[in-house]
Short mmCIF file of C-alpha atoms in Angstrom, two decimals:
data_model
loop_
_atom_site.label_atom_id
_atom_site.label_comp_id
_atom_site.label_asym_id
_atom_site.label_seq_id
_atom_site.Cartn_x
_atom_site.Cartn_y
_atom_site.Cartn_z
CA MET A 12 7.59 -12.35 19.73
CA ALA A 13 5.63 -15.59 19.67
CA SER A 14 3.58 -17.96 17.58
CA LEU A 15 -0.16 -18.40 18.12
CA ASP A 16 -2.11 -21.64 17.60
CA ILE A 17 -5.90 -21.78 17.73
CA GLN A 18 -6.97 -25.41 17.79
CA GLY A 19 -10.57 -26.49 17.23
CA VAL A 20 -12.04 -23.53 19.10
CA THR A 21 -15.83 -23.57 19.49
CA LYS A 22 -18.08 -21.19 21.37
CA SER A 23 -21.74 -21.37 22.30
CA PHE A 24 -23.93 -18.89 24.14
CA GLY A 25 -26.66 -21.13 25.51
CA ALA A 26 -28.15 -23.02 22.58
CA THR A 27 -26.62 -20.62 20.05
CA LYS A 28 -23.32 -21.80 18.57
CA VAL A 29 -21.27 -18.86 17.33
CA LEU A 30 -17.95 -20.55 16.53
CA HIS A 31 -17.79 -23.93 14.80
CA GLY A 32 -14.27 -25.29 15.29
CA ILE A 33 -11.72 -22.66 14.26
CA ASP A 34 -8.17 -23.81 13.48
CA LEU A 35 -5.52 -21.19 12.81
CA ALA A 36 -1.72 -21.12 13.12
CA VAL A 37 -0.12 -17.65 13.20
CA ALA A 38 3.63 -17.58 12.68
CA ASP A 39 6.07 -15.56 14.74
CA GLY A 40 5.90 -11.93 13.58
CA GLU A 41 2.95 -12.48 11.24
CA MET A 42 -0.03 -10.12 10.90
CA VAL A 43 -3.27 -12.05 10.34
CA VAL A 44 -6.50 -10.14 9.69
CA ILE A 45 -9.85 -11.67 10.64
CA VAL A 46 -12.52 -10.16 8.41
CA GLY A 47 -16.24 -10.70 8.04
CA ALA A 48 -19.67 -9.17 8.36
CA SER A 49 -21.23 -8.26 11.71
CA GLY A 50 -22.22 -11.33 13.71
CA CYS A 51 -19.82 -13.75 11.98
CA GLY A 52 -17.89 -14.49 15.20
CA LYS A 53 -14.66 -12.59 14.51
CA SER A 54 -14.67 -10.47 17.70
CA THR A 55 -15.70 -13.49 19.79
CA LEU A 56 -12.66 -15.36 18.46
CA LEU A 57 -10.38 -12.43 19.31
CA ARG A 58 -11.82 -12.20 22.83
CA ILE A 59 -11.17 -15.92 23.33
CA VAL A 60 -7.52 -15.42 22.34
CA ALA A 61 -7.37 -12.47 24.75
CA GLY A 62 -8.91 -14.50 27.59
CA LEU A 63 -11.98 -12.27 27.83
CA GLU A 64 -14.21 -15.18 26.75
CA THR A 65 -13.88 -18.86 27.62
CA PRO A 66 -14.17 -21.26 24.67
CA THR A 67 -16.73 -24.03 24.82
CA GLY A 68 -14.16 -26.34 23.24
CA GLY A 69 -10.64 -26.24 21.82
CA LYS A 70 -7.37 -24.63 22.90
CA VAL A 71 -5.36 -21.44 22.50
CA LEU A 72 -1.56 -21.82 22.55
CA ILE A 73 0.97 -18.97 22.64
CA GLU A 74 4.57 -20.02 21.98
CA GLY A 75 3.41 -23.63 22.31
CA ARG A 76 2.03 -23.05 25.80
CA ASP A 77 -1.64 -23.76 26.45
CA VAL A 78 -3.04 -20.45 27.78
CA THR A 79 -6.71 -21.44 27.56
CA PRO A 80 -7.23 -21.58 31.34
CA LEU A 81 -5.16 -18.44 32.04
CA GLU A 82 -6.47 -14.99 32.90
CA PRO A 83 -5.84 -12.17 30.37
CA ALA A 84 -3.14 -10.63 32.57
CA ASP A 85 -1.16 -13.89 32.48
CA ARG A 86 -1.08 -14.28 28.69
CA ASP A 87 1.46 -11.52 27.89
CA ILE A 88 -0.74 -9.90 25.25
CA ALA A 89 -1.78 -6.33 24.50
CA MET A 90 -5.12 -5.32 23.02
CA VAL A 91 -6.14 -2.16 21.15
CA PHE A 92 -9.90 -1.60 21.13
CA GLN A 93 -12.33 0.31 18.93
CA THR A 94 -12.85 2.70 21.85
CA TYR A 95 -9.64 4.28 23.06
CA ALA A 96 -10.39 3.60 26.77
CA LEU A 97 -8.01 6.32 27.98
CA TYR A 98 -8.17 7.69 31.52
CA PRO A 99 -9.48 11.27 31.02
CA HIS A 100 -7.85 12.67 34.17
CA MET A 101 -4.37 11.35 33.30
CA SER A 102 -1.80 12.81 30.94
CA VAL A 103 -0.74 10.94 27.80
CA PHE A 104 2.45 9.90 29.61
CA ASP A 105 0.54 8.50 32.58
CA ASN A 106 -1.95 6.70 30.35
CA MET A 107 0.90 4.96 28.55
CA ALA A 108 2.84 4.29 31.75
CA TYR A 109 -0.04 3.07 33.91
CA GLY A 110 0.27 -0.64 33.14
CA LEU A 111 4.03 -0.57 33.72
CA LYS A 112 3.57 1.17 37.08
CA ILE A 113 1.09 -1.52 38.15
CA ARG A 114 3.73 -4.15 37.30
CA GLY A 115 6.24 -2.33 39.51
CA LEU A 116 8.85 -1.49 36.88
CA PRO A 117 11.55 1.05 37.83
CA LYS A 118 10.73 4.67 37.01
CA ALA A 119 13.70 5.02 34.68
CA GLU A 120 12.66 1.99 32.62
CA ILE A 121 9.06 3.23 32.48
CA ARG A 122 10.16 6.62 31.21
CA ALA A 123 12.47 5.04 28.62
CA ARG A 124 9.75 2.70 27.31
CA VAL A 125 7.15 5.46 27.09
CA GLN A 126 9.56 7.81 25.33
CA GLU A 127 10.56 5.07 22.87
CA ALA A 128 6.92 4.30 22.01
CA ALA A 129 6.03 8.00 21.79
CA ASP A 130 8.88 8.57 19.33
CA LEU A 131 7.76 5.59 17.23
CA LEU A 132 4.23 7.04 17.07
CA SER A 133 5.28 10.69 16.64
CA ILE A 134 3.46 11.80 19.80
CA GLY A 135 6.48 12.77 21.89
CA GLN A 136 5.25 16.39 21.98
CA LEU A 137 1.88 15.31 23.43
CA LEU A 138 3.02 13.50 26.57
CA GLU A 139 1.82 16.22 28.97
CA ARG A 140 -1.61 16.68 27.38
CA LYS A 141 -4.89 15.17 28.56
CA PRO A 142 -7.00 12.98 26.22
CA ARG A 143 -9.62 15.72 25.76
CA GLN A 144 -6.93 17.88 24.14
CA LEU A 145 -6.21 15.28 21.46
CA SER A 146 -7.75 14.46 18.08
CA GLY A 147 -9.20 11.03 17.37
CA GLY A 148 -6.06 9.94 15.54
CA GLN A 149 -3.83 11.13 18.38
CA ARG A 150 -5.94 9.24 20.94
CA GLN A 151 -5.62 6.07 18.88
CA ARG A 152 -1.85 6.54 18.80
CA VAL A 153 -1.84 6.83 22.58
CA ALA A 154 -3.87 3.62 22.86
CA MET A 155 -1.36 1.89 20.60
CA GLY A 156 1.51 3.32 22.60
CA ARG A 157 0.00 1.93 25.79
CA ALA A 158 0.14 -1.50 24.15
CA ILE A 159 3.64 -1.10 22.69
CA VAL A 160 5.30 -0.14 26.00
CA ARG A 161 4.40 -3.52 27.47
CA HIS A 162 6.59 -5.36 24.92
CA PRO A 163 3.92 -8.06 24.57
CA LYS A 164 4.26 -11.38 22.78
CA LEU A 165 1.02 -10.80 20.92
CA PHE A 166 -0.92 -7.75 19.65
CA LEU A 167 -4.70 -7.96 19.30
CA PHE A 168 -6.57 -5.22 17.42
CA ASP A 169 -10.39 -5.10 17.67
CA GLU A 170 -11.58 -2.75 14.89
CA PRO A 171 -9.31 0.06 16.14
CA LEU A 172 -9.99 2.37 13.17
CA SER A 173 -13.79 2.29 13.16
CA ASN A 174 -14.19 5.65 14.92
CA LEU A 175 -11.89 7.57 12.58
CA ASP A 176 -12.84 9.52 9.46
CA ALA A 177 -11.99 8.08 6.03
CA LYS A 178 -8.78 10.05 5.46
CA LEU A 179 -7.45 9.34 8.94
CA ARG A 180 -8.29 5.64 8.61
CA VAL A 181 -6.04 5.39 5.57
CA GLN A 182 -3.23 7.19 7.41
CA MET A 183 -3.55 5.08 10.57
CA ARG A 184 -3.82 1.88 8.54
CA ALA A 185 -0.42 2.57 7.02
CA GLU A 186 0.92 3.54 10.44
CA ILE A 187 -0.21 0.29 12.05
CA ARG A 188 1.29 -1.82 9.27
CA ARG A 189 4.59 0.08 9.41
CA LEU A 190 4.79 -0.33 13.18
CA GLN A 191 3.89 -4.00 13.10
CA LYS A 192 6.60 -4.71 10.54
CA ARG A 193 9.16 -2.64 12.45
CA LEU A 194 8.36 -4.27 15.82
CA SER A 195 7.79 -7.71 14.23
CA VAL A 196 5.13 -8.56 16.81
CA THR A 197 2.71 -11.41 16.08
CA SER A 198 -0.66 -9.73 15.54
CA LEU A 199 -4.35 -10.49 15.06
CA PHE A 200 -6.43 -7.67 13.59
CA VAL A 201 -10.25 -7.82 13.44
CA THR A 202 -12.19 -5.69 10.96
CA HIS A 203 -15.37 -5.70 8.88
CA ASP A 204 -13.67 -3.53 6.24
CA GLN A 205 -12.32 -5.62 3.37
CA VAL A 206 -10.01 -2.78 2.18
CA GLU A 207 -8.34 -2.77 5.61
CA ALA A 208 -8.07 -6.54 5.45
CA MET A 209 -6.46 -6.57 2.01
CA THR A 210 -3.90 -3.89 2.81
CA LEU A 211 -2.93 -4.90 6.36
CA GLY A 212 -2.70 -8.66 6.48
CA ASP A 213 0.03 -11.12 5.59
CA ARG A 214 -2.92 -13.54 5.56
CA LEU A 215 -6.68 -13.21 5.86
CA VAL A 216 -9.24 -15.28 7.70
CA VAL A 217 -12.61 -14.66 6.06
CA MET A 218 -15.28 -15.55 8.63
CA HIS A 219 -18.83 -16.53 7.74
CA GLU A 220 -21.46 -17.71 10.24
CA GLY A 221 -18.89 -18.83 12.80
CA ARG A 222 -16.62 -20.65 10.36
CA ALA A 223 -13.41 -19.80 8.57
CA ALA A 224 -14.70 -19.70 5.00
CA GLN A 225 -11.17 -19.21 3.66
CA ILE A 226 -7.65 -18.63 4.97
CA GLY A 227 -4.96 -17.33 2.63
CA THR A 228 -2.90 -14.38 1.51
CA PRO A 229 -4.89 -11.34 0.35
CA MET A 230 -4.17 -12.08 -3.32
CA GLU A 231 -5.02 -15.78 -2.93
CA VAL A 232 -8.38 -14.89 -1.44
CA TRP A 233 -9.05 -12.22 -4.07
CA SER A 234 -7.97 -14.26 -7.10
CA ARG A 235 -9.25 -17.70 -6.02
CA PRO A 236 -12.18 -17.23 -3.60
CA ALA A 237 -13.30 -20.50 -2.03
CA ASP A 238 -17.02 -19.81 -2.46
CA THR A 239 -19.53 -17.19 -3.49
CA TYR A 240 -19.59 -15.62 -0.01
CA VAL A 241 -15.84 -14.95 -0.04
CA ALA A 242 -16.04 -13.80 -3.66
CA SER A 243 -18.80 -11.31 -2.84
CA PHE A 244 -17.19 -10.05 0.36
CA ILE A 245 -13.65 -9.46 -0.91
CA GLY A 246 -13.43 -6.89 -3.70
CA SER A 247 -15.02 -3.50 -4.29
CA PRO A 248 -17.36 -3.22 -6.10
CA ALA A 249 -18.46 -6.76 -5.35
CA MET A 250 -18.14 -9.60 -7.85
CA ASN A 251 -20.99 -10.13 -10.32
CA PHE A 252 -22.78 -13.49 -10.29
CA LEU A 253 -24.64 -14.89 -13.29
CA PRO A 254 -26.60 -18.17 -13.42
CA ALA A 255 -25.48 -20.48 -16.21
CA THR A 256 -25.41 -24.08 -17.42
CA LEU A 257 -22.32 -25.95 -18.59
CA THR A 258 -22.30 -26.94 -22.26
CA GLU A 259 -19.91 -28.13 -24.99
CA GLY A 260 -18.71 -30.97 -22.78
CA GLY A 261 -18.11 -28.55 -19.90
CA ALA A 262 -15.79 -26.31 -21.90
CA ALA A 263 -18.30 -23.42 -21.95
CA ALA A 264 -21.24 -22.01 -20.02
CA ARG A 265 -24.57 -20.84 -21.42
CA LEU A 266 -26.06 -17.81 -19.66
CA ALA A 267 -29.77 -17.40 -18.99
CA GLY A 268 -30.04 -15.01 -21.94
CA GLY A 269 -28.49 -17.54 -24.35
CA ALA A 270 -24.94 -16.12 -24.62
CA VAL A 271 -22.12 -18.66 -24.41
CA TRP A 272 -18.87 -17.92 -22.58
CA ARG A 273 -16.04 -20.38 -23.24
CA PHE A 274 -13.42 -21.18 -20.63
CA THR A 275 -9.77 -20.68 -21.53
CA ASP A 276 -7.01 -23.29 -21.64
CA GLY A 277 -9.45 -26.16 -22.01
CA ALA A 278 -10.82 -25.75 -18.49
CA ARG A 279 -13.78 -28.08 -17.77
CA PRO A 280 -15.27 -27.53 -14.30
CA GLY A 281 -18.00 -30.12 -14.89
CA GLY A 282 -20.13 -31.94 -17.43
CA ASP A 283 -22.92 -30.84 -19.76
CA GLY A 284 -26.07 -29.62 -18.08
CA ARG A 285 -24.54 -28.83 -14.70
CA ALA A 286 -25.99 -25.69 -13.13
CA VAL A 287 -23.26 -23.23 -12.15
CA THR A 288 -22.82 -19.64 -11.06
CA LEU A 289 -20.32 -17.62 -13.06
CA GLY A 290 -18.41 -14.91 -11.21
CA ILE A 291 -16.76 -11.94 -12.88
CA ARG A 292 -15.31 -8.92 -11.11
CA PRO A 293 -16.44 -5.48 -12.34
CA GLU A 294 -12.87 -4.59 -13.33
CA HIS A 295 -12.72 -7.67 -15.58
CA LEU A 296 -15.64 -6.55 -17.76
CA LEU A 297 -14.75 -4.80 -21.01
CA ALA A 298 -16.75 -2.38 -23.10
CA ASP A 299 -17.32 -4.44 -26.26
CA GLY A 300 -19.25 -2.87 -29.13
CA ALA A 301 -19.82 -6.07 -31.09
CA ASP A 302 -19.95 -9.34 -29.19
CA GLY A 303 -20.75 -8.12 -25.68
CA LEU A 304 -23.97 -8.36 -23.72
CA PRO A 305 -26.27 -5.33 -23.92
CA LEU A 306 -26.34 -3.52 -20.58
CA ALA A 307 -29.14 -1.10 -19.71
CA ILE A 308 -27.43 1.52 -17.52
CA GLU A 309 -29.31 2.40 -14.32
CA LEU A 310 -26.56 4.37 -12.59
CA ALA A 311 -23.11 5.63 -13.58
CA GLU A 312 -20.61 6.75 -10.94
CA PRO A 313 -17.77 8.79 -12.48
CA MET A 314 -14.60 8.37 -10.39
CA GLY A 315 -12.25 10.47 -12.53
CA SER A 316 -10.04 8.02 -14.40
CA GLU A 317 -12.78 5.36 -14.42
CA THR A 318 -16.55 4.99 -14.15
CA VAL A 319 -18.49 2.39 -12.19
CA VAL A 320 -21.58 1.45 -14.18
CA HIS A 321 -24.57 -0.33 -12.63
CA GLY A 322 -27.12 -1.83 -15.00
CA ARG A 323 -29.16 -4.86 -16.03
CA LEU A 324 -28.89 -7.46 -18.74
CA PRO A 325 -31.95 -8.21 -20.91
CA ASP A 326 -32.91 -11.15 -18.64
CA GLY A 327 -33.01 -8.80 -15.62
CA THR A 328 -29.68 -9.88 -14.08
CA ALA A 329 -27.95 -6.97 -12.29
CA LEU A 330 -24.39 -6.27 -13.43
CA THR A 331 -21.72 -3.81 -12.34
CA ALA A 332 -18.80 -2.85 -14.58
CA ARG A 333 -15.72 -0.82 -13.74
CA LEU A 334 -14.72 0.85 -17.00
CA PRO A 335 -11.86 3.24 -17.81
CA GLY A 336 -12.70 6.78 -18.81
CA GLY A 337 -15.86 8.82 -18.47
CA VAL A 338 -19.55 7.94 -18.47
CA PRO A 339 -20.31 5.68 -21.45
CA GLY A 340 -22.98 6.63 -23.96
CA GLU A 341 -26.06 4.73 -25.01
CA GLY A 342 -25.89 1.19 -26.35
CA LEU A 343 -23.24 -0.11 -23.96
CA ARG A 344 -22.28 -3.75 -24.41
CA VAL A 345 -19.95 -5.57 -22.02
CA ALA A 346 -17.92 -8.75 -22.35
CA PRO A 347 -15.76 -10.59 -19.78
CA GLU A 348 -12.04 -11.14 -19.80
CA LEU A 349 -12.50 -14.90 -20.14
CA PRO A 350 -9.37 -15.93 -18.18
CA ALA A 351 -10.80 -14.00 -15.20
CA LEU A 352 -14.03 -16.03 -15.01
CA HIS A 353 -14.79 -17.83 -11.73
CA VAL A 354 -17.06 -20.87 -11.65
CA PHE A 355 -19.05 -21.89 -8.56
CA ASP A 356 -21.49 -24.71 -7.89
CA ALA A 357 -25.01 -23.31 -8.22
CA GLU A 358 -26.34 -25.19 -5.21
CA GLY A 359 -23.61 -24.96 -2.56
CA GLY A 360 -21.67 -21.96 -3.86
CA ARG A 361 -18.31 -23.75 -3.63
CA ARG A 362 -15.59 -22.98 -6.15
CA LEU A 363 -15.33 -25.44 -9.03
CA ASP A 364 -11.78 -25.95 -10.25
CA PRO A 365 -11.31 -27.27 -13.77
CA ALA A 366 -10.56 -30.95 -14.22
#
């Protein structure tokens, strides 16, 4: 077990800067998930921690030791990739034992470590099979077992569930979290899937264009997103955004269509006339027959106990609502749960906290 400190890490490929000074401290035994869209720099950051890329600037410290100049083999880490990278001609046992044999460990210790990891992963009955005889989920377990047997200080996961079907992803997600908690190994997990991020991480790093847009617990990031990018990326369906102008001394916001939404508890995120963007999650919109905004339904997605409704307000603004029950009838009007409103600066997209 070990702590990990990423200090001011930058990375450029020629004239293109892909990381802009990342700072992150990961505590001993913590699972931190790095999440973001393709091209945001999350895998580059993981590869720098692994030693597969050299940072342009900054340091990587494991257990307080600067490992930036060290080769991957000297960092005492284990990495699980999106591709399983198993040797097809070797048995499961030999795939898991290969790294230990290279290090010259005694045969008895190798066998004990492999058996222990196989039991943890419920693949003890597969040790004599070849990779081609395994399902995708079983191959991923073998790849994880190959990492576990090394007893590393740090686990790195690079989108390890991307090649699995939806049902198996859910199963393996729970398996990874259970194992990480049981082994208490400091871990970095990279994904583009915000559901994986929310369910796996003790903390999230939401990456955007090479920067850490927000670092916090899953519920902190979900309930108090730092900007409109984080707000739109975390949550499914995505948060709704509506242009508005502050009024009533900043205690309310007037929407483009003329409706006024008042903030609760005397919140005043700015003065009269300030242009803002209001954010409201689909699950925080209520079907309101009297005072709500009229919503012209374009698509309704029945999900059983709830329905996701996509539509437009009279001014043309798109809106998504997540409503309990079946498909609503004609004349739907929606209103927000006012305490759940988020307010962002219209120009920069940063969160505006009430004065």
